[in-house]
Structure formats: C-alpha cells, structure tokens
Amino acid sequence: MTGLPFDRPGRFWRGNLHTHSNRSDGALSPEETVSHYRDAGYDFLAITDHFRAEYAFPLTDTRSLRAPGFSTLLGAELHALRTETGSSWHIVAVGLPLDFRPPEPGESGPQLARRARAEGAFIGMAHPSASLLTAADAASLDAAHAVEIYNALADREDRGDSWHLTDVLLNRGHRLTAYAADDAHLQPQDPPPCAAWVQVRAESLEPGPLLSALKAGHFYSTTGPELHDVRLDDGLVKVRCSPARKVLLTGGVPGAQVVQGTALTECSLSVEMFQGGYCRVTVEDAAGGRAWSNPIHLTREPASSAGL
C-alpha cells in the first residue's frame, strides 16, 4: 500500500509544483513570484518555466530566494514533439540540475522525461486534459512519477480535472501518484493563483527531503480542504479531515462509497468493492473545494514499480 503519509515522521509542507515567471511566459520576475507565494503562506515553490528555445531554455535558479521557513525546488516544464493529437508534450520536471541539457534533435517526450528522471527529477504529466493527452501518450511516458490531476489554470477552459485518464492508467497497472497545481503565470487575465497545491510530508523543508517525499508519494493534494488522516484498517478506509459535506471512496471499478453530511470531520468507508485493485479518497467542503489522497493499492507492490 502506498501514498498514505499521515503517520510518517515530520509534518506537512504546502507547495506549488507548476509555476511560471517572466523567464518564460509568466508576468512576474522569479523574485516577485516567490514573494507572492511566500506571502500567501506557502512553504515552498517550484518555478517551472517553459524549457523552450524561444526562451533560451531557462532553468530558473531560485536558490538565492530560499530563506528560513521557505524553500524552492529547481525545475522546468519540458517540451518535445509530438503527442498523438500532434501537439507538444508538457512535462513537469522538479529537481533538475542547473546544467540539464536542452532536448536533442529528434528526442521524444518520453525520452526527454527518462533523461530528466535519470538526473534526479520528479516527473509529472502536466495538465493531461488540457493537452488532450491520450491513454497511449500517457502510457508511453514511462518515466512519470505522477499525473497532474488538477490544474487551476486549465480549469478556466473546463479541462482542469484529469482523474479519468489517471484512473484508466491505474486500472492498467501503472503505479502513479496524483498532484494538483496552479500552473500560475500571474497574468492579469488569469484566474487567481494559490488555488491548488500539494501538502508534502517530510522531516524538513530542505529540497532533498521534499523531493524524496514527492517521489515516494508522501503527499496529498487540495484546493482547500485538509486531510488530517487517511488509513486502512480492517477493511475500512478511515478518514479525518477539515469540515466537509462529502467524503468519497472511488477507485478501479465504477461506483463509489459515499458519506454525506454537514461539517463531517471523520468517517469510515468500506474497501470491499475495490479488492484486488486500488481506491482513493476525495473530500469536498461546503465551498466546493476538494482534497485528494494518493491511490491506495490493495494488492502487493509489483517486483518493479519504477515509472509506468
């Protein structure tokens, strides 16, 4: 069973894994972008500018912007041609070295992601719904650790949620985690930032422990609600959370276990219908905000679970 960090040492740290500055197509400088998130109460930020020739392949160095109580992770949004629909790959890579090389001529998206992962990065499939990523595309991205299951910027075009593709991949045996992100550009026409984030469980705010926790799936994602505890106990998933109007247990079969009420803060849901597969928790609050656990696998880990 993976993706349940709640009883691990350390604490939860709030961060955004997909952010752009004016080193690519964002509105603000890296310094202003970091200040925006730090002032909003975030603990860490990854600026992931578009790693494209038109921007001179920026890998934005934010090390000097780290401060007591606030950290940064180095990363980029990687691009290569082409997906099944003919569009460009969008791949979030967090934890890249500053000397990461630009794409080689003819290097595919999956090849680029493998190279980034080999150099230490956490790899995410960026906004699959907005990119019209197909199941075949996603399956080929075998270096991915996670799927960006909610993208706040893409939500303005009603393509923010990518759980369907994630569930298809999980049902096919791919061991992936799930993260939410702003994809903030901080342009005047954009929706407000600080709308979707991860809560990463780590013993410190140093980049190394944060990155290790991301790769291990020791986090949950949210647009507002808090998950205080999710655990599997004697055939039940037991949830403690901030006040909610609905708690869902969904997974590898159609249907769901649902508990509804007013200001729910704890409940238990049976995993019986998901035996042999996986399930996941969604908590929804009165304002419509949602929090998501990572998939809870009810079978043993395969002998090799790297990537897809």
Short mmCIF file of C-alpha atoms in Angstrom, two decimals:
data_model
loop_
_atom_site.label_atom_id
_atom_site.label_comp_id
_atom_site.label_asym_id
_atom_site.label_seq_id
_atom_site.Cartn_x
_atom_site.Cartn_y
_atom_site.Cartn_z
CA MET A 1 0.00 0.00 0.00
CA THR A 2 1.40 3.42 -0.98
CA GLY A 3 0.51 7.08 -0.78
CA LEU A 4 -0.51 7.28 2.88
CA PRO A 5 1.96 9.64 4.55
CA PHE A 6 -0.08 10.64 7.56
CA ASP A 7 1.76 8.63 10.21
CA ARG A 8 5.22 9.34 8.82
CA PRO A 9 7.79 11.44 10.71
CA GLY A 10 7.83 15.17 10.07
CA ARG A 11 5.00 17.47 9.10
CA PHE A 12 3.12 18.66 6.03
CA TRP A 13 4.58 21.48 3.92
CA ARG A 14 2.45 23.45 1.46
CA GLY A 15 3.88 23.95 -2.03
CA ASN A 16 3.17 24.52 -5.71
CA LEU A 17 4.93 22.34 -8.28
CA HIS A 18 3.98 24.13 -11.52
CA THR A 19 4.68 27.87 -11.77
CA HIS A 20 5.95 30.28 -14.44
CA SER A 21 7.92 33.52 -14.20
CA ASN A 22 8.95 36.12 -16.77
CA ARG A 23 11.88 33.89 -17.69
CA SER A 24 9.27 32.30 -19.97
CA ASP A 25 5.63 33.41 -20.29
CA GLY A 26 4.85 34.46 -16.72
CA ALA A 27 4.12 38.05 -15.78
CA LEU A 28 6.41 38.46 -12.77
CA SER A 29 10.09 38.02 -12.05
CA PRO A 30 11.22 34.95 -10.14
CA GLU A 31 11.71 37.15 -7.08
CA GLU A 32 8.18 38.59 -7.31
CA THR A 33 6.70 35.16 -7.98
CA VAL A 34 8.38 33.65 -4.94
CA SER A 35 7.29 36.60 -2.79
CA HIS A 36 3.69 36.12 -3.92
CA TYR A 37 3.61 32.51 -2.74
CA ARG A 38 5.64 33.08 0.41
CA ASP A 39 3.30 35.91 1.44
CA ALA A 40 0.31 33.62 0.78
CA GLY A 41 1.59 31.17 3.42
CA TYR A 42 3.31 28.62 1.19
CA ASP A 43 6.34 26.74 2.48
CA PHE A 44 7.97 26.02 -0.89
CA LEU A 45 7.68 26.71 -4.59
CA ALA A 46 8.98 25.22 -7.83
CA ILE A 47 9.30 27.70 -10.69
CA THR A 48 8.99 25.55 -13.81
CA ASP A 49 9.49 27.89 -16.74
CA HIS A 50 8.97 26.60 -20.27
CA PHE A 51 12.19 24.88 -21.34
CA ARG A 52 12.00 26.03 -24.96
CA ALA A 53 14.36 27.62 -27.46
CA GLU A 54 12.19 30.75 -27.71
CA TYR A 55 13.04 31.45 -24.05
CA ALA A 56 16.67 30.29 -24.36
CA PHE A 57 15.93 27.07 -22.41
CA PRO A 58 15.62 28.65 -18.95
CA LEU A 59 16.20 26.59 -15.84
CA THR A 60 15.37 29.32 -13.36
CA ASP A 61 17.82 29.39 -10.46
CA THR A 62 15.87 30.22 -7.29
CA ARG A 63 18.46 29.06 -4.74
CA SER A 64 19.16 32.64 -3.62
CA LEU A 65 15.44 33.09 -2.87
CA ARG A 66 15.40 30.41 -0.19
CA ALA A 67 15.02 31.77 3.32
CA PRO A 68 14.30 30.48 6.82
CA GLY A 69 10.83 28.95 6.65
CA PHE A 70 10.67 28.97 2.85
CA SER A 71 12.33 26.74 0.25
CA THR A 72 12.45 26.36 -3.52
CA LEU A 73 12.86 23.40 -5.85
CA LEU A 74 14.56 23.81 -9.20
CA GLY A 75 12.65 22.62 -12.22
CA ALA A 76 11.21 23.30 -15.67
CA GLU A 77 8.30 22.42 -17.92
CA LEU A 78 9.85 20.28 -20.64
CA HIS A 79 8.59 20.13 -24.21
CA ALA A 80 9.07 17.86 -27.20
CA LEU A 81 7.13 16.93 -30.32
CA ARG A 82 4.73 15.25 -30.61
CA THR A 83 1.73 13.66 -28.91
CA GLU A 84 -0.97 11.62 -30.63
CA THR A 85 -3.02 14.77 -31.29
CA GLY A 86 0.02 16.44 -32.84
CA SER A 87 0.62 18.92 -30.05
CA SER A 88 3.69 19.42 -27.89
CA TRP A 89 4.46 17.37 -24.83
CA HIS A 90 4.16 19.21 -21.50
CA ILE A 91 6.20 17.52 -18.76
CA VAL A 92 6.81 18.96 -15.30
CA ALA A 93 10.28 18.09 -14.02
CA VAL A 94 11.08 19.19 -10.46
CA GLY A 95 14.54 18.64 -9.02
CA LEU A 96 16.55 19.16 -12.21
CA PRO A 97 20.25 20.03 -12.12
CA LEU A 98 21.07 23.51 -13.40
CA ASP A 99 23.14 22.05 -16.24
CA PHE A 100 20.29 19.95 -17.65
CA ARG A 101 20.77 19.86 -21.41
CA PRO A 102 18.16 21.10 -23.90
CA PRO A 103 16.34 18.47 -25.95
CA GLU A 104 18.41 16.73 -28.56
CA PRO A 105 17.20 16.88 -32.20
CA GLY A 106 14.53 14.20 -32.54
CA GLU A 107 14.40 13.48 -28.79
CA SER A 108 10.85 12.41 -27.95
CA GLY A 109 8.85 13.43 -24.90
CA PRO A 110 9.25 10.03 -23.23
CA GLN A 111 12.99 10.06 -23.94
CA LEU A 112 13.34 13.57 -22.52
CA ALA A 113 11.41 12.56 -19.40
CA ARG A 114 13.61 9.50 -18.91
CA ARG A 115 16.71 11.66 -19.10
CA ALA A 116 15.26 14.13 -16.58
CA ARG A 117 14.31 11.34 -14.20
CA ALA A 118 17.77 9.79 -14.51
CA GLU A 119 19.22 13.15 -13.44
CA GLY A 120 17.11 13.17 -10.27
CA ALA A 121 13.85 14.89 -11.19
CA PHE A 122 10.31 14.18 -10.06
CA ILE A 123 8.34 13.80 -13.30
CA GLY A 124 4.71 14.83 -13.72
CA MET A 125 2.31 14.67 -16.68
CA ALA A 126 1.25 18.31 -16.94
CA HIS A 127 -2.46 19.16 -17.50
CA PRO A 128 -3.31 15.99 -19.50
CA SER A 129 -6.92 17.04 -20.07
CA ALA A 130 -5.99 20.47 -21.39
CA SER A 131 -3.34 18.89 -23.64
CA LEU A 132 -5.79 16.21 -24.86
CA LEU A 133 -3.27 13.59 -23.83
CA THR A 134 -4.44 10.11 -24.82
CA ALA A 135 -4.04 6.89 -22.87
CA ALA A 136 -1.45 5.79 -25.43
CA ASP A 137 0.50 9.02 -24.92
CA ALA A 138 0.36 8.67 -21.16
CA ALA A 139 1.41 5.02 -21.21
CA SER A 140 4.46 5.93 -23.28
CA LEU A 141 5.61 8.45 -20.66
CA ASP A 142 7.14 5.65 -18.63
CA ALA A 143 9.39 7.92 -16.53
CA ALA A 144 6.44 9.67 -14.89
CA HIS A 145 6.03 9.56 -11.13
CA ALA A 146 2.67 11.33 -11.12
CA VAL A 147 -0.22 12.82 -13.06
CA GLU A 148 -1.30 16.43 -12.62
CA ILE A 149 -4.86 15.52 -11.70
CA TYR A 150 -5.97 19.13 -11.22
CA ASN A 151 -4.63 22.24 -12.94
CA ALA A 152 -6.18 25.50 -11.76
CA LEU A 153 -5.29 27.45 -14.91
CA ALA A 154 -6.78 24.78 -17.20
CA ASP A 155 -9.97 24.83 -15.15
CA ARG A 156 -10.97 28.11 -16.83
CA GLU A 157 -11.48 26.11 -20.06
CA ASP A 158 -13.24 23.29 -18.15
CA ARG A 159 -10.25 20.98 -18.56
CA GLY A 160 -8.71 21.22 -15.12
CA ASP A 161 -9.56 17.71 -13.90
CA SER A 162 -7.53 14.76 -15.22
CA TRP A 163 -8.70 11.98 -12.89
CA HIS A 164 -10.36 9.97 -15.66
CA LEU A 165 -7.08 9.39 -17.51
CA THR A 166 -5.34 8.70 -14.19
CA ASP A 167 -7.92 6.06 -13.27
CA VAL A 168 -7.54 4.42 -16.69
CA LEU A 169 -3.76 4.20 -16.19
CA LEU A 170 -4.10 2.92 -12.63
CA ASN A 171 -6.56 0.27 -13.79
CA ARG A 172 -3.97 -0.89 -16.32
CA GLY A 173 -1.46 -1.43 -13.54
CA HIS A 174 0.59 1.77 -13.78
CA ARG A 175 1.77 2.88 -10.35
CA LEU A 176 1.34 6.65 -10.38
CA THR A 177 0.64 9.29 -7.77
CA ALA A 178 -1.51 12.39 -8.25
CA TYR A 179 -0.76 16.07 -7.64
CA ALA A 180 -2.65 19.34 -8.02
CA ALA A 181 -1.05 22.62 -9.11
CA ASP A 182 -1.75 26.22 -10.06
CA ASP A 183 0.20 26.38 -13.33
CA ALA A 184 0.36 30.03 -12.35
CA HIS A 185 1.53 32.63 -14.86
CA LEU A 186 0.19 35.54 -12.78
CA GLN A 187 -1.05 37.31 -15.90
CA PRO A 188 -3.90 39.82 -15.41
CA GLN A 189 -6.39 37.68 -17.36
CA ASP A 190 -5.60 34.50 -15.41
CA PRO A 191 -7.66 33.07 -12.55
CA PRO A 192 -6.36 33.89 -9.06
CA PRO A 193 -3.25 31.93 -8.05
CA CYS A 194 -2.81 29.86 -4.88
CA ALA A 195 -5.84 27.79 -5.86
CA ALA A 196 -4.38 24.24 -5.90
CA TRP A 197 -1.39 22.78 -4.11
CA VAL A 198 0.30 19.79 -2.54
CA GLN A 199 0.88 19.07 1.13
CA VAL A 200 4.15 17.15 1.32
CA ARG A 201 5.08 15.14 4.42
CA ALA A 202 8.79 15.47 5.16
CA GLU A 203 11.05 15.83 8.16
CA SER A 204 12.45 19.16 6.98
CA LEU A 205 11.90 21.90 4.42
CA GLU A 206 15.22 21.23 2.73
CA PRO A 207 14.98 20.47 -1.02
CA GLY A 208 16.36 16.94 -0.63
CA PRO A 209 13.74 15.65 1.81
CA LEU A 210 10.93 17.40 -0.09
CA LEU A 211 11.99 15.84 -3.37
CA SER A 212 12.37 12.39 -1.81
CA ALA A 213 8.89 12.66 -0.29
CA LEU A 214 7.38 13.65 -3.65
CA LYS A 215 8.98 10.68 -5.39
CA ALA A 216 7.75 8.34 -2.64
CA GLY A 217 4.17 9.67 -2.85
CA HIS A 218 4.21 11.11 0.66
CA PHE A 219 1.78 13.92 -0.06
CA TYR A 220 -1.83 14.76 -0.75
CA SER A 221 -3.38 17.42 -2.99
CA THR A 222 -6.02 20.04 -2.31
CA THR A 223 -7.84 23.16 -3.39
CA GLY A 224 -8.72 23.98 0.21
CA PRO A 225 -9.82 21.10 2.49
CA GLU A 226 -7.31 19.45 4.80
CA LEU A 227 -6.75 15.72 5.19
CA HIS A 228 -5.71 15.08 8.78
CA ASP A 229 -5.51 11.29 8.48
CA VAL A 230 -6.33 8.57 5.96
CA ARG A 231 -5.61 4.99 6.95
CA LEU A 232 -6.64 1.46 6.01
CA ASP A 233 -7.82 -0.56 9.00
CA ASP A 234 -9.61 -3.93 8.89
CA GLY A 235 -11.25 -3.42 5.50
CA LEU A 236 -12.14 0.22 6.11
CA VAL A 237 -10.56 3.44 4.96
CA LYS A 238 -10.81 5.78 7.93
CA VAL A 239 -10.72 9.50 7.16
CA ARG A 240 -10.25 12.53 9.38
CA CYS A 241 -10.47 15.91 7.68
CA SER A 242 -11.46 19.56 7.96
CA PRO A 243 -15.25 20.10 7.88
CA ALA A 244 -16.68 18.57 4.70
CA ARG A 245 -20.03 17.98 3.05
CA LYS A 246 -18.98 14.81 1.25
CA VAL A 247 -16.32 12.11 1.51
CA LEU A 248 -15.91 9.72 -1.43
CA LEU A 249 -14.02 6.48 -1.87
CA THR A 250 -13.59 5.72 -5.58
CA GLY A 251 -11.18 3.52 -7.48
CA GLY A 252 -10.74 0.83 -10.09
CA VAL A 253 -14.41 -0.08 -10.55
CA PRO A 254 -17.46 2.08 -11.38
CA GLY A 255 -19.33 3.43 -8.40
CA ALA A 256 -18.25 4.80 -5.06
CA GLN A 257 -18.64 4.65 -1.34
CA VAL A 258 -20.10 7.99 -0.21
CA VAL A 259 -20.70 9.67 3.13
CA GLN A 260 -22.57 13.00 3.10
CA GLY A 261 -23.47 15.40 5.85
CA THR A 262 -22.86 18.80 7.35
CA ALA A 263 -19.42 19.62 8.69
CA LEU A 264 -18.20 15.99 8.52
CA THR A 265 -14.80 15.61 10.15
CA GLU A 266 -14.42 11.82 10.27
CA CYS A 267 -15.92 8.73 8.68
CA SER A 268 -15.16 5.17 7.61
CA LEU A 269 -15.72 3.65 4.16
CA SER A 270 -15.53 0.01 3.11
CA VAL A 271 -12.93 -1.06 0.53
CA GLU A 272 -14.77 -4.31 -0.29
CA MET A 273 -15.81 -3.22 -3.80
CA PHE A 274 -12.18 -2.33 -4.66
CA GLN A 275 -10.49 -5.55 -3.52
CA GLY A 276 -7.63 -6.59 -5.77
CA GLY A 277 -7.23 -3.07 -7.11
CA TYR A 278 -6.94 0.40 -5.66
CA CYS A 279 -9.06 3.15 -4.16
CA ARG A 280 -8.65 6.84 -3.41
CA VAL A 281 -10.25 9.41 -1.12
CA THR A 282 -11.88 12.68 -2.20
CA VAL A 283 -13.10 15.19 0.39
CA GLU A 284 -15.36 18.05 -0.68
CA ASP A 285 -16.15 21.05 1.51
CA ALA A 286 -19.16 23.38 1.58
CA ALA A 287 -17.49 25.82 -0.84
CA GLY A 288 -16.81 23.08 -3.40
CA GLY A 289 -13.11 22.78 -2.60
CA ARG A 290 -11.67 19.29 -2.89
CA ALA A 291 -8.77 17.33 -1.41
CA TRP A 292 -7.45 14.07 -2.83
CA SER A 293 -5.38 11.27 -1.37
CA ASN A 294 -2.91 9.40 -3.50
CA PRO A 295 -4.08 5.97 -4.71
CA ILE A 296 -4.29 3.31 -2.02
CA HIS A 297 -3.24 -0.01 -3.55
CA LEU A 298 -4.94 -3.04 -2.04
CA THR A 299 -2.52 -5.52 -3.59
CA ARG A 300 1.18 -6.09 -3.11
CA GLU A 301 3.62 -3.82 -4.94
CA PRO A 302 4.90 -5.39 -8.18
CA ALA A 303 8.51 -6.53 -8.22
CA SER A 304 9.42 -3.44 -10.25
CA SER A 305 7.29 -0.31 -9.93
CA ALA A 306 9.60 2.34 -11.37
CA GLY A 307 7.72 4.79 -13.57
CA LEU A 308 4.93 3.16 -15.52
#
